[in-house]
Amino acid sequence: MTTAADAWQTRYDTADTPWDLGAPAPALLAWLPARPGAGSRAIVPGCGRGHDAIALARAGWDVVAVDFAAAAAEQTRELAAAAGHPIAVLQADLFALTPAMVGSFDLWVEHTCFCAIEPADRGRYAAQAASLVKPGGQLVGVFYAHGKPGGPPHDTRPEAVRAFFSGAFTVEALAVTPHSVERRAGQELWAELTRKA
């Protein structure tokens, strides 16, 4: 039986990874300079090849990168080491992370993970973020609002972000970002959410 992890592994094996920009998300790069990590802990779910995770590590964050696919995890390790910023990389199901991680992160960075999971799991994703981010911590990142049926990637409307996350997080910012690659211009929502006490 083919698992979800197998399906994502196949995407890497066949070089079918259109979500991979080959670089960090432009919106994250625009946000990072004024927010050095100084040892604070960040988690990057669905990290892909680790471009965002490496950018965070370069800015001083203590980063844990998570991906279902073995190839993604391995390539993240390789790219991080080559960049001189080794990070903790877990090949794991985001929804099955160790209880020891509960409340241990200052920052959760979203980019192409929420749109990749089944819409029926979005509530679980929001609950996991609320569980792992400590009170006062943040969830930031890009939500893909492409407006097309089907998926993945599944469309994400602003009202969906508010509906799933506003119970545990205060929505500080949620709007189309001017910082996107050309093919996604006008389709990416930049979000800044703060975990409630």
Backbone as ProteinMPNN parsed JSONL, in Angstrom:
{"seq_chain_A": "MTTAADAWQTRYDTADTPWDLGAPAPALLAWLPARPGAGSRAIVPGCGRGHDAIALARAGWDVVAVDFAAAAAEQTRELAAAAGHPIAVLQADLFALTPAMVGSFDLWVEHTCFCAIEPADRGRYAAQAASLVKPGGQLVGVFYAHGKPGGPPHDTRPEAVRAFFSGAFTVEALAVTPHSVERRAGQELWAELTRKA", "coords_chain_A": {"N_chain_A": [[0.838, -1.192, 0.0], [0.562, 2.174, -0.886], [1.868, 4.862, 0.847], [1.325, 8.224, 2.168], [3.803, 9.369, 2.559], [5.333, 7.87, 0.765], [4.228, 8.74, -1.624], [5.0, 11.44, -1.714], [7.744, 11.059, -1.736], [8.042, 9.889, -4.254], [7.531, 12.096, -5.851], [9.87, 13.572, -5.499], [11.725, 11.712, -6.491], [11.086, 11.674, -9.174], [11.612, 14.202, -9.952], [9.485, 15.983, -9.809], [8.739, 18.601, -8.584], [7.38, 21.261, -8.377], [6.882, 23.213, -6.493], [9.247, 23.935, -5.366], [11.333, 26.581, -5.082], [14.0, 26.857, -5.325], [15.24, 28.541, -3.668], [14.866, 30.557, -0.663], [11.533, 31.557, 0.412], [10.525, 34.629, -0.974], [8.998, 36.424, 0.587], [9.531, 35.612, 3.201], [12.26, 36.198, 3.324], [12.095, 38.957, 3.199], [10.98, 39.517, 5.637], [12.76, 38.558, 7.565], [15.265, 40.112, 8.134], [14.928, 42.068, 10.2], [14.47, 40.513, 12.34], [16.369, 38.8, 13.921], [17.344, 35.546, 14.989], [18.852, 34.869, 17.284], [19.362, 32.493, 18.723], [16.805, 31.625, 19.324], [14.127, 29.232, 18.913], [13.023, 27.635, 15.96], [10.605, 26.022, 13.86], [10.188, 24.321, 10.802], [7.762, 23.081, 9.013], [7.117, 20.545, 6.54], [9.435, 20.992, 4.982], [10.668, 20.661, 2.52], [13.373, 21.063, 0.329], [14.715, 22.56, 2.123], [15.301, 25.321, 1.929], [14.085, 27.586, 3.178], [14.493, 26.9, 5.862], [17.286, 26.951, 6.037], [17.776, 29.659, 5.549], [16.684, 30.755, 7.867], [18.395, 29.62, 9.807], [20.754, 30.846, 9.064], [20.164, 33.386, 9.873], [20.388, 33.18, 12.552], [18.604, 31.588, 13.96], [17.699, 28.669, 15.838], [17.093, 25.82, 14.29], [14.59, 23.413, 13.455], [13.85, 21.248, 10.959], [11.279, 19.669, 9.135], [10.154, 16.94, 7.206], [8.098, 14.738, 5.265], [9.145, 13.185, 3.186], [11.91, 11.112, 2.446], [13.918, 11.871, 0.654], [13.679, 14.651, 0.591], [14.371, 15.322, 3.232], [17.029, 14.383, 3.321], [18.246, 15.929, 1.3], [17.905, 18.439, 2.384], [19.587, 18.265, 4.632], [22.058, 17.996, 3.292], [22.238, 20.408, 1.788], [22.155, 22.288, 3.847], [24.479, 21.68, 5.279], [26.379, 22.234, 3.299], [26.008, 24.938, 3.092], [27.06, 25.738, 5.421], [25.515, 25.847, 7.656], [24.423, 23.772, 9.536], [21.451, 22.062, 10.425], [18.813, 20.722, 12.513], [17.248, 17.985, 11.182], [14.324, 16.274, 10.507], [12.967, 13.34, 9.255], [9.793, 12.825, 9.096], [6.351, 12.358, 10.064], [4.456, 15.148, 10.297], [2.295, 15.262, 12.009], [2.885, 13.465, 13.946], [4.882, 14.099, 15.729], [7.246, 14.078, 18.438], [6.02, 14.21, 21.817], [7.706, 15.671, 23.438], [8.308, 17.952, 22.128], [6.282, 19.734, 22.472], [5.184, 23.002, 23.004], [7.712, 24.092, 22.623], [8.753, 25.778, 20.699], [9.607, 28.97, 19.345], [8.898, 29.982, 16.959], [7.036, 29.183, 14.077], [7.258, 28.314, 10.782], [5.536, 28.635, 7.883], [5.258, 27.417, 4.579], [4.155, 26.314, 1.7], [3.273, 23.959, 2.927], [0.773, 23.83, 4.296], [-0.95, 24.047, 2.098], [-0.415, 21.693, 0.862], [-1.242, 19.526, 2.355], [-4.129, 17.416, 2.925], [-7.289, 19.057, 2.711], [-9.048, 18.234, 4.727], [-7.388, 17.788, 6.839], [-6.612, 20.215, 7.825], [-7.486, 21.367, 10.207], [-6.154, 19.759, 12.055], [-3.543, 20.479, 11.461], [-3.472, 23.188, 12.271], [-3.988, 22.794, 14.984], [-1.717, 21.356, 15.719], [0.279, 23.26, 15.3], [-0.504, 25.121, 17.24], [-0.014, 23.586, 19.47], [2.779, 23.17, 19.46], [4.004, 25.688, 19.353], [5.109, 28.061, 21.627], [3.354, 30.084, 24.104], [3.007, 33.441, 23.116], [4.798, 33.082, 21.104], [5.334, 32.895, 17.504], [3.567, 32.24, 14.43], [4.493, 32.403, 11.205], [4.413, 33.108, 7.676], [3.846, 31.942, 4.283], [0.809, 31.528, 2.674], [-0.848, 29.787, 0.159], [-2.839, 31.219, -2.118], [-4.255, 30.498, -4.655], [-6.641, 30.178, -5.987], [-7.704, 28.083, -7.52], [-9.478, 25.021, -8.322], [-9.222, 21.715, -6.803], [-6.125, 19.945, -6.154], [-3.209, 18.568, -4.46], [-1.373, 21.667, -5.062], [-3.656, 22.85, -2.627], [-6.12, 25.377, -2.677], [-6.014, 28.304, -0.606], [-7.898, 30.378, 1.211], [-8.108, 33.687, 2.699], [-10.082, 33.789, 4.719], [-10.178, 31.154, 5.506], [-7.714, 30.767, 6.745], [-8.056, 32.45, 8.956], [-10.251, 31.174, 10.16], [-9.244, 28.631, 10.897], [-7.025, 29.196, 12.516], [-7.492, 31.298, 14.363], [-8.509, 30.656, 16.847], [-6.436, 29.847, 18.597], [-4.43, 31.594, 17.991], [-3.557, 35.05, 17.597], [-4.357, 37.024, 14.894], [-2.131, 38.957, 13.413], [-1.249, 40.004, 11.003], [-2.347, 39.572, 7.673], [-2.313, 39.292, 4.462], [-2.102, 39.769, 0.885], [1.139, 39.359, -0.275], [3.691, 41.63, -1.42], [6.024, 40.481, -2.045], [6.942, 38.078, -3.914], [7.734, 35.271, -6.069], [7.635, 35.631, -9.644], [5.737, 33.907, -10.913], [3.925, 33.395, -8.947], [2.893, 35.759, -8.158], [0.661, 37.915, -6.506], [-0.769, 35.813, -5.489], [-0.012, 34.858, -3.072], [-0.422, 34.808, 0.359], [0.818, 36.642, 3.009], [1.313, 35.851, 6.329], [1.187, 36.743, 9.758], [1.019, 35.519, 12.827], [0.256, 35.426, 16.293], [0.838, 33.389, 19.061], [-1.609, 32.807, 21.437], [-1.815, 33.366, 24.98]], "CA_chain_A": [[0.0, 0.0, 0.0], [1.338, 3.409, -0.992], [1.582, 5.826, 1.902], [1.52, 9.623, 1.771], [5.25, 9.596, 2.497], [5.784, 7.287, -0.499], [3.766, 9.598, -2.715], [5.868, 12.617, -1.778], [9.059, 10.578, -2.152], [7.989, 9.725, -5.71], [7.643, 13.419, -6.473], [11.302, 13.905, -5.527], [12.413, 10.749, -7.359], [10.794, 11.994, -10.574], [11.877, 15.64, -10.122], [8.204, 16.67, -9.96], [8.685, 19.441, -7.379], [7.198, 22.641, -8.842], [6.82, 24.147, -5.368], [10.609, 24.274, -4.954], [11.796, 27.802, -5.738], [15.453, 26.869, -5.399], [15.649, 29.636, -2.787], [13.826, 30.815, 0.343], [10.387, 32.368, 0.0], [10.862, 36.048, -0.927], [8.326, 37.1, 1.705], [10.285, 35.295, 4.417], [13.503, 36.972, 3.265], [11.765, 40.352, 3.496], [10.611, 39.594, 7.062], [13.833, 38.106, 8.449], [16.368, 40.978, 8.575], [14.666, 42.777, 11.456], [14.112, 39.528, 13.368], [17.404, 37.779, 14.11], [16.892, 34.509, 15.909], [19.623, 34.902, 18.541], [19.207, 31.234, 19.445], [15.413, 31.213, 19.478], [13.862, 27.979, 18.201], [12.042, 27.683, 14.876], [10.286, 24.778, 13.177], [9.74, 24.491, 9.42], [7.095, 21.851, 8.591], [7.096, 20.395, 5.091], [10.559, 21.876, 4.648], [11.182, 20.465, 1.17], [14.833, 20.991, 0.278], [15.283, 23.28, 3.257], [15.755, 26.686, 1.64], [13.616, 28.493, 4.237], [15.145, 26.512, 7.108], [18.667, 27.433, 5.982], [17.728, 31.116, 5.711], [16.463, 31.003, 9.288], [19.634, 29.296, 10.522], [21.717, 31.905, 8.723], [19.769, 34.565, 10.643], [20.624, 32.944, 13.975], [17.594, 30.743, 14.588], [17.959, 27.252, 16.084], [16.035, 25.344, 13.397], [14.207, 22.029, 13.226], [13.154, 21.118, 9.681], [10.545, 18.41, 9.11], [9.501, 16.568, 5.947], [7.652, 13.365, 5.098], [9.921, 12.472, 2.171], [13.315, 10.866, 2.786], [14.78, 12.65, -0.236], [13.643, 16.046, 1.032], [15.157, 15.426, 4.461], [18.44, 14.204, 3.003], [18.722, 17.091, 0.546], [17.985, 19.546, 3.339], [20.835, 18.075, 5.386], [23.2, 18.262, 2.409], [22.295, 21.837, 1.46], [22.473, 23.031, 5.068], [25.895, 21.471, 5.559], [27.143, 22.95, 2.278], [25.888, 26.367, 3.382], [27.722, 26.009, 6.696], [24.49, 26.067, 8.673], [23.743, 22.513, 9.844], [20.217, 22.198, 11.194], [18.195, 19.443, 12.87], [16.305, 17.59, 10.142], [13.562, 15.081, 10.847], [12.059, 12.744, 8.285], [8.729, 12.433, 10.014], [4.985, 12.837, 9.888], [4.259, 16.356, 11.098], [1.262, 15.039, 13.016], [3.331, 12.438, 14.888], [6.124, 14.537, 16.36], [7.363, 13.696, 19.837], [5.411, 15.107, 22.802], [8.731, 16.529, 24.042], [8.382, 19.209, 21.376], [5.143, 20.593, 22.81], [5.51, 24.29, 23.609], [9.165, 24.332, 22.623], [9.188, 26.615, 19.581], [9.278, 30.396, 19.315], [8.482, 30.351, 15.611], [6.612, 28.147, 13.118], [7.312, 28.958, 9.464], [4.705, 27.965, 6.876], [5.48, 27.694, 3.159], [3.739, 25.175, 0.862], [2.877, 22.765, 3.692], [-0.676, 23.892, 4.53], [-1.639, 23.808, 0.833], [-0.078, 20.352, 0.392], [-1.991, 18.515, 3.099], [-5.544, 17.334, 2.566], [-8.081, 20.063, 3.435], [-9.648, 17.644, 5.93], [-6.385, 17.793, 7.908], [-6.198, 21.572, 8.166], [-7.712, 21.576, 11.635], [-5.051, 19.085, 12.753], [-2.341, 21.294, 11.26], [-3.577, 24.35, 13.156], [-3.868, 22.312, 16.363], [-0.324, 20.994, 15.95], [1.011, 24.519, 15.444], [-0.847, 25.673, 18.552], [0.613, 22.739, 20.48], [4.241, 23.255, 19.473], [4.468, 27.07, 19.533], [4.9, 28.514, 23.003], [2.598, 31.332, 24.212], [3.8, 34.6, 22.726], [5.544, 32.755, 19.897], [4.679, 33.292, 16.259], [3.478, 31.487, 13.194], [4.572, 33.305, 10.062], [4.673, 32.415, 6.428], [3.115, 32.145, 3.043], [-0.304, 30.643, 2.354], [-1.017, 29.845, -1.293], [-4.22, 31.569, -2.47], [-4.224, 30.494, -6.117], [-8.002, 30.279, -6.5], [-8.052, 26.998, -8.448], [-10.001, 23.825, -7.665], [-8.341, 20.558, -6.749], [-4.859, 20.045, -5.451], [-2.393, 19.707, -4.04], [-1.648, 22.502, -3.898], [-5.044, 23.245, -2.393], [-6.296, 26.816, -2.488], [-6.176, 28.757, 0.778], [-8.507, 31.709, 1.3], [-7.834, 34.363, 3.981], [-11.066, 33.42, 5.735], [-9.826, 29.828, 6.012], [-6.619, 30.957, 7.702], [-8.643, 32.988, 10.192], [-11.125, 30.173, 10.781], [-8.484, 27.538, 11.496], [-5.97, 29.589, 13.454], [-7.784, 32.393, 15.287], [-8.807, 30.172, 18.188], [-5.217, 29.795, 19.41], [-3.507, 32.642, 17.572], [-4.051, 36.367, 17.206], [-3.92, 37.336, 13.534], [-1.528, 40.293, 13.396], [-1.169, 40.439, 9.605], [-2.758, 38.559, 6.713], [-2.596, 40.02, 3.221], [-1.266, 39.404, -0.26], [2.475, 39.94, -0.132], [4.324, 42.115, -2.641], [7.287, 39.746, -2.19], [6.678, 36.751, -4.466], [8.295, 35.008, -7.389], [6.699, 36.14, -10.647], [4.639, 33.004, -11.239], [2.959, 33.367, -7.839], [2.553, 37.138, -7.787], [-0.746, 38.144, -6.214], [-1.409, 34.582, -5.032], [0.564, 34.425, -1.8], [-0.793, 35.583, 1.543], [1.794, 36.646, 4.094], [0.619, 35.817, 7.617], [1.909, 36.844, 11.02], [0.094, 35.147, 13.889], [0.89, 35.307, 17.601], [0.189, 32.383, 19.921], [-2.241, 33.367, 22.628], [-1.384, 32.785, 26.264]], "C_chain_A": [[0.878, 1.249, 0.0], [0.917, 4.385, 0.095], [1.756, 7.249, 1.372], [3.001, 9.936, 1.659], [5.822, 9.048, 1.198], [5.424, 8.196, -1.67], [4.647, 10.839, -2.848], [7.281, 12.225, -2.183], [9.115, 10.423, -3.671], [8.109, 11.061, -6.425], [9.107, 13.852, -6.551], [12.059, 12.99, -6.481], [12.233, 11.082, -8.834], [11.001, 13.473, -10.895], [10.597, 16.427, -10.398], [7.96, 17.52, -8.712], [8.509, 20.919, -7.761], [7.119, 23.671, -7.725], [8.206, 24.649, -4.957], [11.106, 25.469, -5.759], [13.306, 27.804, -5.962], [16.069, 27.929, -4.508], [14.569, 29.812, -1.73], [12.675, 31.632, -0.244], [10.755, 33.849, 0.088], [10.22, 36.786, 0.248], [9.028, 36.83, 3.031], [11.581, 36.1, 4.449], [13.261, 38.442, 3.577], [11.482, 40.551, 4.983], [11.812, 39.385, 7.982], [14.831, 39.165, 8.944], [16.152, 41.678, 9.909], [14.358, 41.825, 12.603], [15.173, 38.44, 13.486], [16.986, 36.795, 15.194], [17.572, 34.529, 17.255], [19.391, 33.659, 19.381], [17.785, 30.802, 19.695], [15.124, 30.036, 18.547], [12.764, 28.141, 17.168], [11.824, 26.292, 14.3], [9.752, 25.105, 11.783], [9.104, 23.173, 8.977], [7.037, 21.767, 7.069], [8.224, 21.186, 4.46], [11.071, 21.73, 3.225], [12.695, 20.317, 1.197], [15.503, 21.94, 1.271], [15.711, 24.715, 3.032], [15.333, 27.677, 2.729], [14.325, 28.193, 5.557], [16.584, 27.035, 7.156], [18.719, 28.947, 6.146], [17.529, 31.49, 7.168], [17.731, 30.737, 10.095], [20.69, 30.365, 10.277], [21.433, 33.176, 9.535], [19.858, 34.339, 12.148], [19.599, 32.099, 14.687], [18.121, 29.321, 14.769], [16.809, 26.503, 15.41], [15.864, 23.83, 13.43], [13.387, 22.004, 11.944], [12.536, 19.732, 9.594], [9.984, 18.164, 7.716], [9.199, 15.079, 5.937], [8.628, 12.55, 4.252], [11.386, 12.329, 2.576], [14.238, 11.719, 1.931], [14.82, 14.112, 0.182], [14.509, 16.228, 2.279], [16.647, 15.328, 4.163], [19.001, 15.413, 2.249], [18.804, 18.334, 1.428], [19.274, 19.454, 4.148], [22.046, 18.461, 4.539], [23.35, 19.755, 2.113], [22.665, 22.675, 2.678], [23.95, 22.893, 5.41], [26.766, 22.244, 4.574], [27.119, 24.452, 2.522], [26.582, 26.749, 4.683], [26.747, 26.288, 7.818], [23.749, 24.758, 8.947], [22.516, 22.76, 10.729], [19.716, 20.799, 11.553], [17.127, 19.13, 11.828], [15.635, 16.286, 10.536], [12.786, 14.603, 9.636], [10.931, 12.156, 9.111], [7.384, 12.967, 9.545], [4.797, 14.015, 10.833], [3.282, 16.124, 12.247], [1.664, 14.0, 14.062], [4.651, 12.811, 15.552], [6.082, 14.239, 17.855], [6.695, 14.703, 20.777], [6.423, 16.039, 23.468], [8.848, 17.871, 23.334], [7.263, 20.186, 21.739], [5.621, 21.868, 23.514], [6.964, 24.677, 23.549], [9.659, 25.262, 21.522], [8.717, 28.063, 19.722], [8.664, 30.794, 17.979], [8.148, 29.107, 14.8], [6.557, 28.842, 11.774], [6.59, 28.094, 8.434], [5.124, 28.397, 5.47], [5.256, 26.405, 2.381], [3.446, 23.892, 1.631], [1.354, 22.726, 3.855], [-1.444, 23.579, 3.243], [-1.408, 22.39, 0.316], [-0.854, 19.258, 1.119], [-3.446, 18.498, 2.634], [-6.333, 18.374, 3.361], [-8.718, 19.518, 4.715], [-8.686, 17.643, 7.108], [-5.986, 19.194, 8.357], [-6.416, 21.889, 9.637], [-6.611, 20.933, 12.47], [-3.763, 19.895, 12.633], [-2.356, 22.486, 12.218], [-3.415, 23.937, 14.621], [-2.42, 21.937, 16.687], [0.529, 22.247, 16.121], [0.756, 25.124, 16.819], [-0.176, 24.885, 19.671], [2.117, 22.991, 20.594], [4.783, 24.661, 19.706], [4.129, 27.533, 20.943], [4.062, 29.798, 23.027], [3.501, 32.531, 23.937], [4.663, 34.356, 21.504], [4.73, 33.111, 18.657], [4.585, 32.159, 15.251], [3.519, 32.51, 12.077], [4.728, 32.481, 8.797], [3.7, 32.73, 5.331], [2.032, 31.081, 2.895], [-0.669, 30.871, 0.893], [-2.488, 30.026, -1.658], [-4.347, 31.65, -3.984], [-5.602, 30.485, -6.768], [-8.446, 29.186, -7.444], [-8.595, 25.803, -7.678], [-8.953, 22.713, -7.637], [-7.085, 20.816, -5.954], [-4.347, 18.664, -5.091], [-1.677, 20.385, -5.22], [-3.12, 22.913, -3.83], [-5.112, 24.747, -2.115], [-6.5, 27.149, -1.009], [-6.684, 30.193, 0.773], [-8.162, 32.358, 2.643], [-8.805, 33.951, 5.087], [-10.795, 32.032, 6.304], [-8.696, 29.919, 7.032], [-7.183, 31.46, 9.029], [-9.479, 31.931, 10.914], [-10.327, 29.096, 11.51], [-7.546, 27.982, 12.617], [-6.387, 30.577, 14.535], [-8.188, 31.927, 16.677], [-7.598, 30.233, 19.11], [-4.23, 30.909, 19.11], [-4.244, 33.962, 17.327], [-3.488, 36.683, 15.826], [-3.435, 38.783, 13.5], [-1.468, 40.867, 11.988], [-1.582, 39.282, 8.721], [-3.192, 39.276, 5.44], [-1.702, 39.504, 2.107], [0.075, 40.118, -0.129], [2.968, 40.503, -1.466], [5.611, 41.367, -2.958], [7.001, 38.309, -2.622], [7.529, 36.544, -5.71], [7.217, 35.344, -8.411], [5.505, 35.222, -10.869], [3.594, 32.901, -10.13], [2.508, 34.76, -7.42], [1.045, 37.297, -7.616], [-1.47, 36.936, -5.652], [-0.879, 34.09, -3.68], [0.148, 35.375, -0.679], [0.337, 35.5, 2.557], [1.042, 36.768, 5.409], [1.597, 35.989, 8.763], [0.892, 36.633, 12.135], [0.864, 34.995, 15.192], [0.122, 34.336, 18.472], [-0.343, 33.045, 21.182], [-1.739, 32.663, 23.892], [-2.359, 31.714, 26.718]], "O_chain_A": [[1.817, 1.363, 0.788], [-0.266, 4.694, 0.236], [2.267, 7.455, 0.272], [3.416, 10.681, 0.771], [6.692, 9.672, 0.59], [6.22, 8.393, -2.588], [4.998, 11.241, -3.957], [7.949, 12.973, -2.896], [10.11, 10.78, -4.301], [8.722, 11.145, -7.489], [9.535, 14.43, -7.55], [12.944, 13.447, -7.205], [13.114, 10.81, -9.65], [10.619, 13.944, -11.967], [10.616, 17.416, -11.131], [7.096, 17.208, -7.892], [9.391, 21.735, -7.496], [7.271, 24.867, -7.971], [8.324, 25.669, -4.277], [11.278, 25.378, -6.974], [13.832, 28.642, -6.695], [17.27, 28.191, -4.577], [13.471, 29.276, -1.877], [12.829, 32.307, -1.261], [11.252, 34.29, 1.125], [10.837, 37.674, 0.836], [9.112, 37.713, 3.885], [11.956, 36.627, 5.496], [14.123, 39.104, 4.156], [11.719, 41.632, 5.524], [11.875, 39.974, 9.061], [15.213, 39.108, 10.113], [17.102, 41.861, 10.671], [14.025, 42.259, 13.705], [14.902, 37.279, 13.181], [16.357, 37.167, 16.184], [16.941, 34.237, 18.271], [19.24, 33.744, 20.6], [17.562, 29.715, 20.229], [15.787, 29.862, 17.524], [11.708, 28.708, 17.45], [12.748, 25.48, 14.257], [8.971, 26.039, 11.605], [9.817, 22.242, 8.604], [6.923, 22.786, 6.388], [8.01, 21.954, 3.522], [11.829, 22.578, 2.756], [13.238, 19.543, 1.985], [16.723, 22.099, 1.254], [16.42, 25.28, 3.866], [16.133, 28.511, 3.153], [14.711, 29.109, 6.284], [17.042, 27.507, 8.197], [19.615, 29.464, 6.814], [18.14, 32.442, 7.654], [18.099, 31.529, 10.962], [21.429, 30.738, 11.187], [22.346, 33.942, 9.844], [19.453, 35.197, 12.933], [19.698, 31.903, 15.898], [18.896, 28.831, 13.948], [15.678, 26.541, 15.894], [16.834, 23.072, 13.432], [12.35, 22.661, 11.851], [13.177, 18.737, 9.933], [9.406, 19.065, 7.108], [9.928, 14.271, 6.511], [8.908, 11.388, 4.548], [12.022, 13.296, 2.996], [15.238, 12.237, 2.429], [15.875, 14.745, 0.134], [15.287, 17.178, 2.366], [17.44, 16.106, 4.694], [20.11, 15.863, 2.535], [19.675, 19.181, 1.234], [19.971, 20.452, 4.328], [22.944, 19.163, 5.005], [24.452, 20.3, 2.178], [23.399, 23.656, 2.562], [24.6, 23.868, 5.787], [27.771, 22.84, 4.962], [28.078, 25.157, 2.206], [26.686, 27.93, 5.016], [27.111, 26.899, 8.822], [22.567, 24.643, 8.624], [22.555, 23.566, 11.658], [20.149, 19.81, 10.962], [16.208, 19.922, 11.617], [16.307, 15.307, 10.86], [12.025, 15.37, 9.046], [11.093, 11.115, 9.748], [7.302, 13.896, 8.741], [4.966, 13.876, 12.044], [3.418, 16.712, 13.32], [0.883, 13.687, 14.96], [5.445, 11.937, 15.898], [5.01, 14.159, 18.455], [6.792, 15.911, 20.56], [6.046, 17.081, 24.003], [9.42, 18.817, 23.876], [7.31, 21.35, 21.343], [6.366, 21.809, 24.493], [7.416, 25.505, 24.34], [10.86, 25.511, 21.419], [7.598, 28.339, 20.154], [7.991, 31.82, 17.878], [8.873, 28.113, 14.828], [5.879, 29.86, 11.635], [6.994, 26.965, 8.158], [5.319, 29.583, 5.204], [6.096, 25.506, 2.411], [3.378, 22.824, 1.021], [0.724, 21.705, 3.583], [-2.481, 22.917, 3.291], [-2.127, 21.932, -0.572], [-1.095, 18.187, 0.562], [-3.926, 19.455, 2.026], [-6.082, 18.559, 4.552], [-8.904, 20.26, 5.679], [-9.113, 17.513, 8.255], [-5.097, 19.336, 9.197], [-5.618, 22.602, 10.245], [-6.183, 21.496, 13.477], [-2.986, 19.987, 13.584], [-1.364, 22.756, 12.895], [-2.781, 24.644, 15.404], [-1.95, 22.174, 17.8], [1.402, 22.293, 16.988], [1.684, 25.583, 17.484], [0.188, 25.452, 20.702], [2.662, 23.022, 21.698], [5.899, 24.818, 20.203], [2.989, 27.406, 21.39], [4.066, 30.536, 22.042], [4.613, 32.622, 24.459], [5.203, 35.298, 20.924], [3.591, 33.567, 18.752], [5.413, 31.249, 15.227], [2.664, 33.393, 12.011], [5.121, 31.316, 8.838], [2.865, 33.63, 5.423], [2.306, 29.884, 2.981], [-0.786, 32.012, 0.445], [-3.286, 29.099, -1.525], [-4.524, 32.735, -4.54], [-5.726, 30.752, -7.963], [-9.468, 29.335, -8.114], [-8.227, 25.585, -6.524], [-7.945, 22.762, -8.342], [-6.993, 21.775, -5.187], [-5.009, 17.673, -5.397], [-1.412, 19.753, -6.243], [-3.735, 23.27, -4.835], [-4.271, 25.305, -1.41], [-7.086, 26.367, -0.261], [-5.969, 31.112, 0.373], [-7.945, 31.65, 3.626], [-8.412, 33.784, 6.241], [-11.139, 31.755, 7.453], [-8.716, 29.236, 8.056], [-6.829, 30.955, 10.095], [-9.417, 31.812, 12.137], [-10.691, 28.692, 12.615], [-7.302, 27.229, 13.56], [-5.694, 30.689, 15.547], [-8.208, 32.735, 17.606], [-7.718, 30.626, 20.271], [-3.301, 31.146, 19.881], [-5.4, 33.977, 16.906], [-2.276, 36.617, 15.617], [-4.236, 39.716, 13.553], [-1.617, 42.074, 11.798], [-1.214, 38.137, 8.981], [-4.303, 39.8, 5.357], [-0.672, 38.88, 2.36], [0.132, 41.327, 0.1], [2.699, 39.927, -2.52], [6.221, 41.585, -4.004], [6.837, 37.426, -1.779], [7.989, 37.503, -6.33], [6.028, 35.343, -8.09], [4.377, 35.698, -10.999], [2.501, 32.378, -10.35], [1.808, 34.908, -6.419], [0.259, 36.871, -8.463], [-2.664, 37.014, -5.363], [-1.267, 33.02, -3.21], [0.344, 36.587, -0.767], [0.766, 34.406, 2.923], [0.23, 37.677, 5.586], [2.7, 35.444, 8.74], [0.014, 37.468, 12.356], [1.988, 34.494, 15.201], [-1.097, 34.442, 18.61], [0.378, 33.745, 21.893], [-1.3, 31.514, 23.853], [-2.166, 31.111, 27.774]]}, "name": "protein", "num_of_chains": 1, "seq": "MTTAADAWQTRYDTADTPWDLGAPAPALLAWLPARPGAGSRAIVPGCGRGHDAIALARAGWDVVAVDFAAAAAEQTRELAAAAGHPIAVLQADLFALTPAMVGSFDLWVEHTCFCAIEPADRGRYAAQAASLVKPGGQLVGVFYAHGKPGGPPHDTRPEAVRAFFSGAFTVEALAVTPHSVERRAGQELWAELTRKA"}
